[in-house]
Amino acid sequence: LPLLLLLGPALGPALGQGLGQTRFVCTSVPLDGDVCAASALGTGSAEELKGTVLQLRETVLQQKETIMNQKETIRELTAKLGRCESQSVLELPGEGKGRKGFSKNTMGDLSRPAAAETLSQLGQTLQSLKTRLENLEQFSRMNSSSQTNNLKDILQNKIDDLEKQVLSRVNSLEEGKLSPRNESEERGKIESTLTSLHQRISDLEKGQKDNRPPDRFQLTFPLRTNYMYAKVKKSLPEMYAFSICMWIKSSASPGMGTPFSYAVPGQANELVLIEWGNNPMEILINDKVAKLPFVINDGKWHHICVTWTTRDGVWEAYQDGTQTGNGENLAPYHPIKPQGVLVLGQEQDTLGGGFDATQAFVGELAHFNVWDRKLSPGEVYGLATCSSKASAGNVIAWAEANIDIYGGATKWTFEACRQLN
């Protein structure tokens, strides 16, 4: 039977607006015919309606396709989330992140990739201890002591054993033989031995102190970690001007890190010297920044000085005794606040802590001195040329008694001035 298409009042607005009376048009449509095509026989405006219907059909098809794609994306994300959750079981709960979004390097249970990274760091630590032993060998040759040589041999054997343990752990990790629990236990044994070894080497190194002046030493930070640093025992006073000078040596890339940072309650960036990532070296005062024209990460010793006065925030930068840059409006009329913590080798995100390994200083540092006044160009030149008339800082003077070291940073005799003289 033919299908009767009834176009009535419901389609009135589309078919015949403005007509005084409603008309009913009956059209015979075959069973396999197109309703929209049949309606076109009754009225010309129905062609527009047909176009609208076709557009709606296309839209529905597109929406179905979009929904299918979204469902596939949701399935993929759900699978990834499941894998992340299964891995997170291996990580320490509450492990924090640094201010700039980099995860802290802790020594607790880690996921498998982090465990491999820790192994690499253990290997670097062993290499650092080997370097210290080589320096001790040179010292023992000049001071032929059988006791020193015997102890050195014992320590060398200890390091060889540790290297075998680390190599065994690497092989086991690669073959997937170690469970997270076994990894934690084995790493604990190695770290305990490393701690004991470091202490014995440090005791041996103390024998060198008797033969050098209290200011002729350097600090060495061989690794980019969040636990190697030195702390100056006294705080800075309130200062309306300063000069900060030091000898520095580094070849770290990208960026040598943070030679020093001074934090006070409520302001972690009260006074900071930092070269982070691919940025130039910067001096921060109360979180205000000036870029410094230093080029010093060439693996050679360089003498640098930064002077500043609160009036107009005027600053000057010296490298190897020559002024290389200056500026103004750096934290003008802001005095450096007292009662803070002065750290060498790390950038503080909190008072005395919150270290981020990516900002750690890697290299050697010596003769860090602080004055509460602006040094003259002649005074800076005298420091850079190791003049015997050069004075030590009247606020912070470089002396072993004024500094505590932590985390494996080491002290050695400073040789740069001897090479110049």
Coordinates of C-alpha atoms in Angstrom, one line a residue:
L1 CA 0.0 0.0 0.0
P2 CA 1.3 3.5 -0.7
L3 CA 2.4 5.6 2.2
L4 CA 0.5 8.9 2.5
L5 CA 2.6 11.8 3.6
L6 CA 0.5 14.2 5.5
L7 CA 1.9 17.7 5.6
G8 CA -0.3 19.6 8.1
P9 CA -0.2 22.3 10.7
A10 CA 3.0 21.0 12.3
L11 CA 4.9 21.9 9.2
G12 CA 3.0 25.1 8.6
P13 CA 5.8 27.5 9.5
A14 CA 8.1 25.7 7.0
L15 CA 5.8 25.3 4.2
G16 CA 3.4 28.1 4.1
Q17 CA 3.8 31.0 6.4
G18 CA 1.4 33.8 5.7
L19 CA -1.4 31.6 4.1
G20 CA -4.8 32.4 5.5
Q21 CA -5.9 28.8 5.8
T22 CA -4.2 25.5 6.5
R23 CA -3.9 23.0 3.6
F24 CA -3.4 19.2 3.8
V25 CA -1.5 17.8 0.9
C26 CA -1.6 14.0 0.4
T27 CA 1.3 12.5 -1.7
S28 CA 1.6 8.8 -2.7
V29 CA 5.0 7.5 -1.8
P30 CA 6.3 4.0 -2.8
L31 CA 7.4 1.7 0.0
D32 CA 11.1 2.1 -1.1
G33 CA 10.8 5.8 -1.9
D34 CA 12.3 8.8 -0.2
V35 CA 9.9 10.7 2.0
C36 CA 11.8 14.0 1.5
A37 CA 11.8 13.6 -2.2
A38 CA 8.1 13.0 -2.2
S39 CA 7.4 16.1 -0.2
A40 CA 9.3 18.1 -2.8
L41 CA 6.5 17.3 -5.2
G42 CA 4.0 19.1 -3.0
T43 CA 6.0 22.2 -2.4
G44 CA 9.2 23.8 -3.5
S45 CA 10.3 25.0 0.0
A46 CA 10.5 21.4 1.2
E47 CA 13.9 21.2 -0.7
E48 CA 15.3 23.4 2.0
L49 CA 13.9 21.1 4.6
K50 CA 15.6 18.1 2.9
G51 CA 19.0 19.9 3.0
T52 CA 18.5 20.6 6.7
V53 CA 17.7 16.9 7.4
L54 CA 20.8 15.8 5.4
Q55 CA 23.0 18.2 7.5
L56 CA 21.5 16.8 10.7
R57 CA 22.3 13.3 9.6
E58 CA 25.9 14.3 8.8
T59 CA 26.3 16.0 12.2
V60 CA 25.0 12.9 14.0
L61 CA 27.5 10.7 12.2
Q62 CA 30.3 13.0 13.1
Q63 CA 29.2 13.1 16.7
K64 CA 29.1 9.3 16.7
E65 CA 32.7 9.1 15.3
T66 CA 33.9 11.7 17.9
I67 CA 32.3 9.7 20.7
M68 CA 34.0 6.5 19.5
N69 CA 37.4 8.3 19.4
Q70 CA 36.8 9.7 22.9
K71 CA 35.9 6.2 24.2
E72 CA 39.2 4.9 22.8
T73 CA 41.2 7.7 24.4
I74 CA 39.5 7.1 27.7
R75 CA 40.5 3.4 27.5
E76 CA 44.1 4.3 26.8
L77 CA 44.3 6.8 29.6
T78 CA 42.7 4.4 32.0
A79 CA 45.3 1.8 31.1
K80 CA 48.1 4.3 31.6
L81 CA 46.7 5.4 34.9
G82 CA 46.5 1.8 36.0
R83 CA 50.2 1.3 35.2
C84 CA 51.1 4.5 37.0
E85 CA 49.2 3.4 40.1
S86 CA 50.9 0.0 40.1
Q87 CA 54.3 1.7 39.9
S88 CA 53.5 4.2 42.6
V89 CA 53.3 1.3 45.1
L90 CA 57.1 1.1 44.9
E91 CA 57.6 4.8 45.8
L92 CA 57.7 6.4 49.2
P93 CA 54.4 7.9 50.3
G94 CA 54.5 11.7 50.5
E95 CA 57.7 12.1 48.5
G96 CA 57.9 15.8 47.9
K97 CA 58.7 17.9 44.8
G98 CA 61.0 20.9 44.5
R99 CA 59.8 24.5 43.9
K100 CA 60.4 24.2 40.2
G101 CA 58.7 20.8 39.8
F102 CA 61.7 18.5 39.9
S103 CA 61.2 15.5 42.2
K104 CA 63.6 15.3 45.2
N105 CA 66.3 12.6 45.2
T106 CA 65.7 10.6 48.4
M107 CA 67.4 7.5 49.6
G108 CA 64.2 5.5 50.3
D109 CA 62.6 2.8 48.3
L110 CA 62.4 3.9 44.6
S111 CA 60.8 2.7 41.5
R112 CA 63.0 0.6 39.1
P113 CA 64.1 3.6 36.9
A114 CA 64.9 5.7 40.0
A115 CA 66.8 2.7 41.5
A116 CA 69.0 2.6 38.4
E117 CA 69.6 6.4 38.8
T118 CA 70.6 5.8 42.4
L119 CA 73.1 3.1 41.3
S120 CA 74.6 5.6 38.9
Q121 CA 75.0 8.1 41.8
L122 CA 76.6 5.4 43.9
G123 CA 79.1 4.8 41.2
Q124 CA 79.9 8.5 41.1
T125 CA 80.3 8.6 44.8
L126 CA 82.8 5.7 44.6
Q127 CA 84.7 7.6 41.9
S128 CA 84.8 10.7 44.2
L129 CA 86.2 8.6 47.1
K130 CA 88.8 7.1 44.7
T131 CA 89.9 10.7 43.8
R132 CA 90.3 11.5 47.5
L133 CA 92.4 8.4 48.0
E134 CA 94.7 9.4 45.1
N135 CA 95.2 12.8 46.8
L136 CA 96.0 11.0 50.1
E137 CA 98.5 8.9 48.2
Q138 CA 100.3 12.1 47.2
F139 CA 100.2 13.4 50.7
S140 CA 101.5 10.1 52.1
R141 CA 104.5 10.2 49.7
M142 CA 105.5 13.5 51.1
N143 CA 104.9 12.2 54.7
S144 CA 106.2 8.7 54.5
S145 CA 104.1 7.1 57.2
S146 CA 103.7 3.3 57.2
Q147 CA 100.4 3.7 59.2
T148 CA 99.0 6.1 56.5
N149 CA 100.0 3.7 53.7
N150 CA 98.5 0.7 55.5
L151 CA 95.2 2.5 56.1
K152 CA 95.2 3.6 52.5
D153 CA 95.5 0.0 51.3
I154 CA 92.7 -1.1 53.5
L155 CA 90.4 1.7 52.1
Q156 CA 91.4 0.8 48.5
N157 CA 90.3 -2.8 49.1
K158 CA 87.0 -1.6 50.6
I159 CA 86.3 0.5 47.4
D160 CA 87.1 -2.4 45.2
D161 CA 84.6 -4.6 47.1
L162 CA 82.0 -1.9 46.8
E163 CA 82.5 -1.6 43.1
K164 CA 81.9 -5.3 42.7
Q165 CA 78.7 -5.0 44.8
V166 CA 77.4 -2.1 42.6
L167 CA 78.2 -4.0 39.4
S168 CA 76.4 -7.1 40.7
R169 CA 73.3 -4.9 41.5
V170 CA 73.3 -3.4 38.0
N171 CA 73.4 -6.9 36.4
S172 CA 70.6 -8.1 38.7
L173 CA 68.5 -5.1 37.9
E174 CA 69.0 -5.5 34.2
E175 CA 68.0 -9.2 34.4
G176 CA 65.0 -8.3 36.6
K177 CA 66.1 -10.7 39.4
L178 CA 65.8 -8.2 42.3
S179 CA 62.4 -7.5 44.0
P180 CA 61.9 -4.0 45.4
R181 CA 62.4 -5.3 48.9
N182 CA 65.7 -6.9 48.0
E183 CA 66.8 -3.7 46.2
S184 CA 66.1 -1.7 49.3
E185 CA 68.0 -4.1 51.6
E186 CA 71.0 -4.4 49.3
R187 CA 71.2 -0.6 48.7
G188 CA 71.0 -0.1 52.5
K189 CA 74.1 -2.3 52.9
I190 CA 76.1 -0.5 50.3
E191 CA 75.1 2.9 51.6
S192 CA 76.1 1.9 55.2
T193 CA 79.5 0.8 53.9
L194 CA 79.9 4.0 52.0
T195 CA 79.1 6.1 55.1
S196 CA 81.7 4.2 57.1
L197 CA 84.3 4.5 54.3
H198 CA 83.7 8.2 54.0
Q199 CA 84.2 8.7 57.7
R200 CA 87.5 6.8 57.7
I201 CA 88.8 8.8 54.7
S202 CA 87.7 12.1 56.4
D203 CA 89.6 11.0 59.6
L204 CA 92.7 10.4 57.4
E205 CA 92.3 13.8 55.7
K206 CA 92.4 15.6 59.0
G207 CA 96.1 14.9 59.1
Q208 CA 96.7 17.4 56.4
K209 CA 95.2 20.4 58.3
D210 CA 98.2 20.7 60.6
N211 CA 100.4 21.7 57.7
R212 CA 98.4 24.6 56.2
P213 CA 97.1 28.0 57.2
P214 CA 93.5 28.1 58.4
D215 CA 92.4 30.0 55.2
R216 CA 94.3 27.9 52.6
F217 CA 91.6 25.4 51.8
Q218 CA 89.0 24.8 49.2
L219 CA 85.6 23.0 49.2
T220 CA 84.9 20.4 46.6
F221 CA 81.4 19.4 45.4
P222 CA 82.0 16.6 43.0
L223 CA 78.4 15.5 42.3
R224 CA 75.1 17.3 41.6
T225 CA 73.1 16.1 44.7
N226 CA 70.6 17.6 47.2
Y227 CA 72.7 16.6 50.2
M228 CA 76.3 17.9 49.6
Y229 CA 76.7 21.4 51.0
A230 CA 78.6 23.6 53.5
K231 CA 77.1 25.9 56.1
V232 CA 78.6 29.1 57.4
K233 CA 78.3 29.0 61.2
K234 CA 77.3 32.7 61.6
S235 CA 74.5 34.7 60.0
L236 CA 74.9 37.9 58.1
P237 CA 74.0 41.1 60.0
E238 CA 71.7 43.7 58.6
M239 CA 73.6 45.3 55.7
Y240 CA 73.0 48.3 53.5
A241 CA 76.0 47.5 51.3
F242 CA 78.1 44.4 50.6
S243 CA 81.0 43.0 48.7
I244 CA 81.1 39.2 48.2
C245 CA 84.2 37.7 46.7
M246 CA 85.4 34.1 46.1
W247 CA 87.6 31.8 44.0
I248 CA 85.6 29.4 41.9
K249 CA 86.3 26.5 39.5
S250 CA 83.7 24.5 37.5
S251 CA 83.1 22.9 34.2
A252 CA 79.6 21.8 35.0
S253 CA 77.0 22.0 32.2
P254 CA 74.3 23.2 31.8
G255 CA 75.0 25.7 34.6
M256 CA 77.4 25.3 37.5
G257 CA 74.5 25.6 40.0
T258 CA 74.4 27.7 43.2
P259 CA 77.8 28.8 44.8
F260 CA 75.9 30.3 47.8
S261 CA 72.4 31.1 49.0
Y262 CA 71.3 33.2 52.0
A263 CA 67.8 32.7 53.3
V264 CA 65.9 34.5 56.1
P265 CA 62.6 33.8 57.7
G266 CA 59.9 34.6 55.2
Q267 CA 62.3 35.0 52.2
A268 CA 64.3 32.1 50.9
N269 CA 65.9 34.2 48.2
E270 CA 67.3 37.1 50.3
L271 CA 70.7 36.8 48.7
V272 CA 71.6 34.1 46.1
L273 CA 74.2 33.6 43.4
I274 CA 73.0 31.0 40.9
E275 CA 73.7 29.8 37.3
W276 CA 70.8 27.4 36.6
G277 CA 70.2 25.6 33.3
N278 CA 71.2 27.6 30.3
N279 CA 70.7 30.9 32.0
P280 CA 73.6 33.3 32.7
M281 CA 74.8 33.6 36.2
E282 CA 72.4 35.8 38.3
I283 CA 72.5 37.6 41.7
L284 CA 69.2 37.6 43.6
I285 CA 68.4 40.1 46.3
N286 CA 65.0 39.8 47.9
D287 CA 63.9 37.9 44.8
K288 CA 65.0 40.7 42.5
V289 CA 67.4 39.6 39.8
A290 CA 70.4 41.0 37.9
K291 CA 72.2 39.1 35.2
L292 CA 76.0 38.9 35.7
P293 CA 78.5 38.9 32.7
F294 CA 80.6 36.0 34.1
V295 CA 82.1 33.4 31.8
I296 CA 83.8 31.0 34.3
N297 CA 82.7 27.4 33.7
D298 CA 85.8 26.4 31.7
G299 CA 87.3 24.2 34.4
K300 CA 89.8 26.9 35.5
W301 CA 90.1 28.9 38.6
H302 CA 88.5 32.3 38.5
H303 CA 88.2 35.1 41.0
I304 CA 84.8 36.8 41.1
C305 CA 83.4 39.7 43.2
V306 CA 79.9 41.3 43.4
T307 CA 79.4 44.6 45.2
W308 CA 76.1 46.3 45.9
T309 CA 74.6 49.3 47.8
T310 CA 71.0 49.7 48.8
R311 CA 71.0 53.3 47.6
D312 CA 69.5 53.1 44.0
G313 CA 70.4 49.3 44.1
V314 CA 73.8 50.0 42.4
W315 CA 75.9 46.8 41.7
E316 CA 79.2 46.0 40.1
A317 CA 80.6 42.6 38.9
Y318 CA 84.4 41.8 38.7
Q319 CA 86.0 38.7 37.1
D320 CA 89.7 38.1 37.7
G321 CA 90.3 41.6 39.0
T322 CA 88.6 43.5 36.2
Q323 CA 85.1 45.0 36.3
T324 CA 83.0 43.3 33.6
G325 CA 79.6 44.7 34.3
N326 CA 77.5 47.1 36.5
G327 CA 73.9 48.3 36.9
E328 CA 71.4 49.8 39.2
N329 CA 67.8 49.4 40.5
L330 CA 68.6 46.0 42.1
A331 CA 66.3 45.8 45.2
P332 CA 66.9 49.5 45.9
Y333 CA 66.5 50.6 49.5
H334 CA 66.1 47.1 50.7
P335 CA 68.7 46.3 53.5
I336 CA 69.9 42.7 53.6
K337 CA 68.1 41.1 56.6
P338 CA 69.8 39.5 59.5
Q339 CA 69.2 36.2 61.4
G340 CA 69.4 34.0 58.3
V341 CA 71.2 30.9 57.1
L342 CA 74.2 31.1 54.7
V343 CA 74.7 27.9 52.7
L344 CA 77.5 27.1 50.2
G345 CA 76.7 24.7 47.3
Q346 CA 72.9 24.6 47.4
E347 CA 69.9 26.8 46.7
Q348 CA 67.5 27.1 49.6
D349 CA 63.7 26.8 49.0
T350 CA 63.1 26.9 52.8
L351 CA 65.2 28.3 55.6
G352 CA 68.2 26.0 55.8
G353 CA 66.8 23.4 53.4
G354 CA 64.5 22.5 50.5
F355 CA 67.5 21.8 48.3
D356 CA 67.0 20.8 44.7
A357 CA 69.7 18.7 43.0
T358 CA 69.2 20.4 39.7
Q359 CA 70.4 23.7 41.3
A360 CA 73.3 22.3 43.3
F361 CA 76.8 23.7 42.7
V362 CA 79.3 21.3 41.0
G363 CA 82.9 22.3 41.3
E364 CA 85.4 23.9 43.7
L365 CA 85.1 27.0 45.8
A366 CA 87.6 28.9 48.1
H367 CA 88.2 32.2 49.8
F368 CA 84.5 33.1 50.2
N369 CA 84.6 36.5 52.0
V370 CA 81.9 39.0 52.8
W371 CA 82.3 42.7 53.6
D372 CA 79.5 45.1 54.7
R373 CA 80.9 47.8 52.3
K374 CA 81.7 48.3 48.7
L375 CA 85.3 47.3 47.9
S376 CA 87.4 49.6 45.7
P377 CA 88.6 48.3 42.3
G378 CA 92.1 48.3 43.7
E379 CA 91.1 46.1 46.7
V380 CA 89.3 43.7 44.3
Y381 CA 92.4 43.5 42.1
G382 CA 94.6 42.7 45.1
L383 CA 92.3 39.8 46.0
A384 CA 92.3 38.4 42.5
T385 CA 96.2 38.6 42.3
C386 CA 96.6 37.0 45.7
S387 CA 98.3 40.1 47.2
S388 CA 99.6 39.6 50.7
K389 CA 98.1 43.0 51.6
A390 CA 94.5 41.8 50.7
S391 CA 92.2 41.8 53.7
A392 CA 89.7 39.1 54.7
G393 CA 86.0 39.8 54.9
N394 CA 85.0 41.8 58.0
V395 CA 81.6 40.0 58.1
I396 CA 82.5 36.5 56.9
A397 CA 86.2 35.6 56.8
W398 CA 87.3 32.4 55.0
A399 CA 88.5 30.0 57.7
E400 CA 88.0 26.3 58.4
A401 CA 86.7 27.0 61.9
N402 CA 83.8 29.1 60.4
I403 CA 82.4 26.4 58.1
D404 CA 80.7 23.0 58.6
I405 CA 80.5 20.6 55.7
Y406 CA 77.8 17.9 55.1
G407 CA 76.9 15.0 52.8
G408 CA 80.4 14.2 51.5
A409 CA 81.6 17.6 50.4
T410 CA 85.4 17.7 51.0
K411 CA 88.2 20.1 52.0
W412 CA 91.5 20.2 50.2
T413 CA 94.5 22.6 50.2
F414 CA 93.8 25.6 48.0
E415 CA 96.5 25.9 45.3
A416 CA 95.3 28.7 43.0
C417 CA 97.2 31.5 44.7
R418 CA 100.3 29.4 44.9
Q419 CA 100.2 29.0 41.1
L420 CA 99.9 32.7 40.6
N421 CA 102.7 33.6 43.0

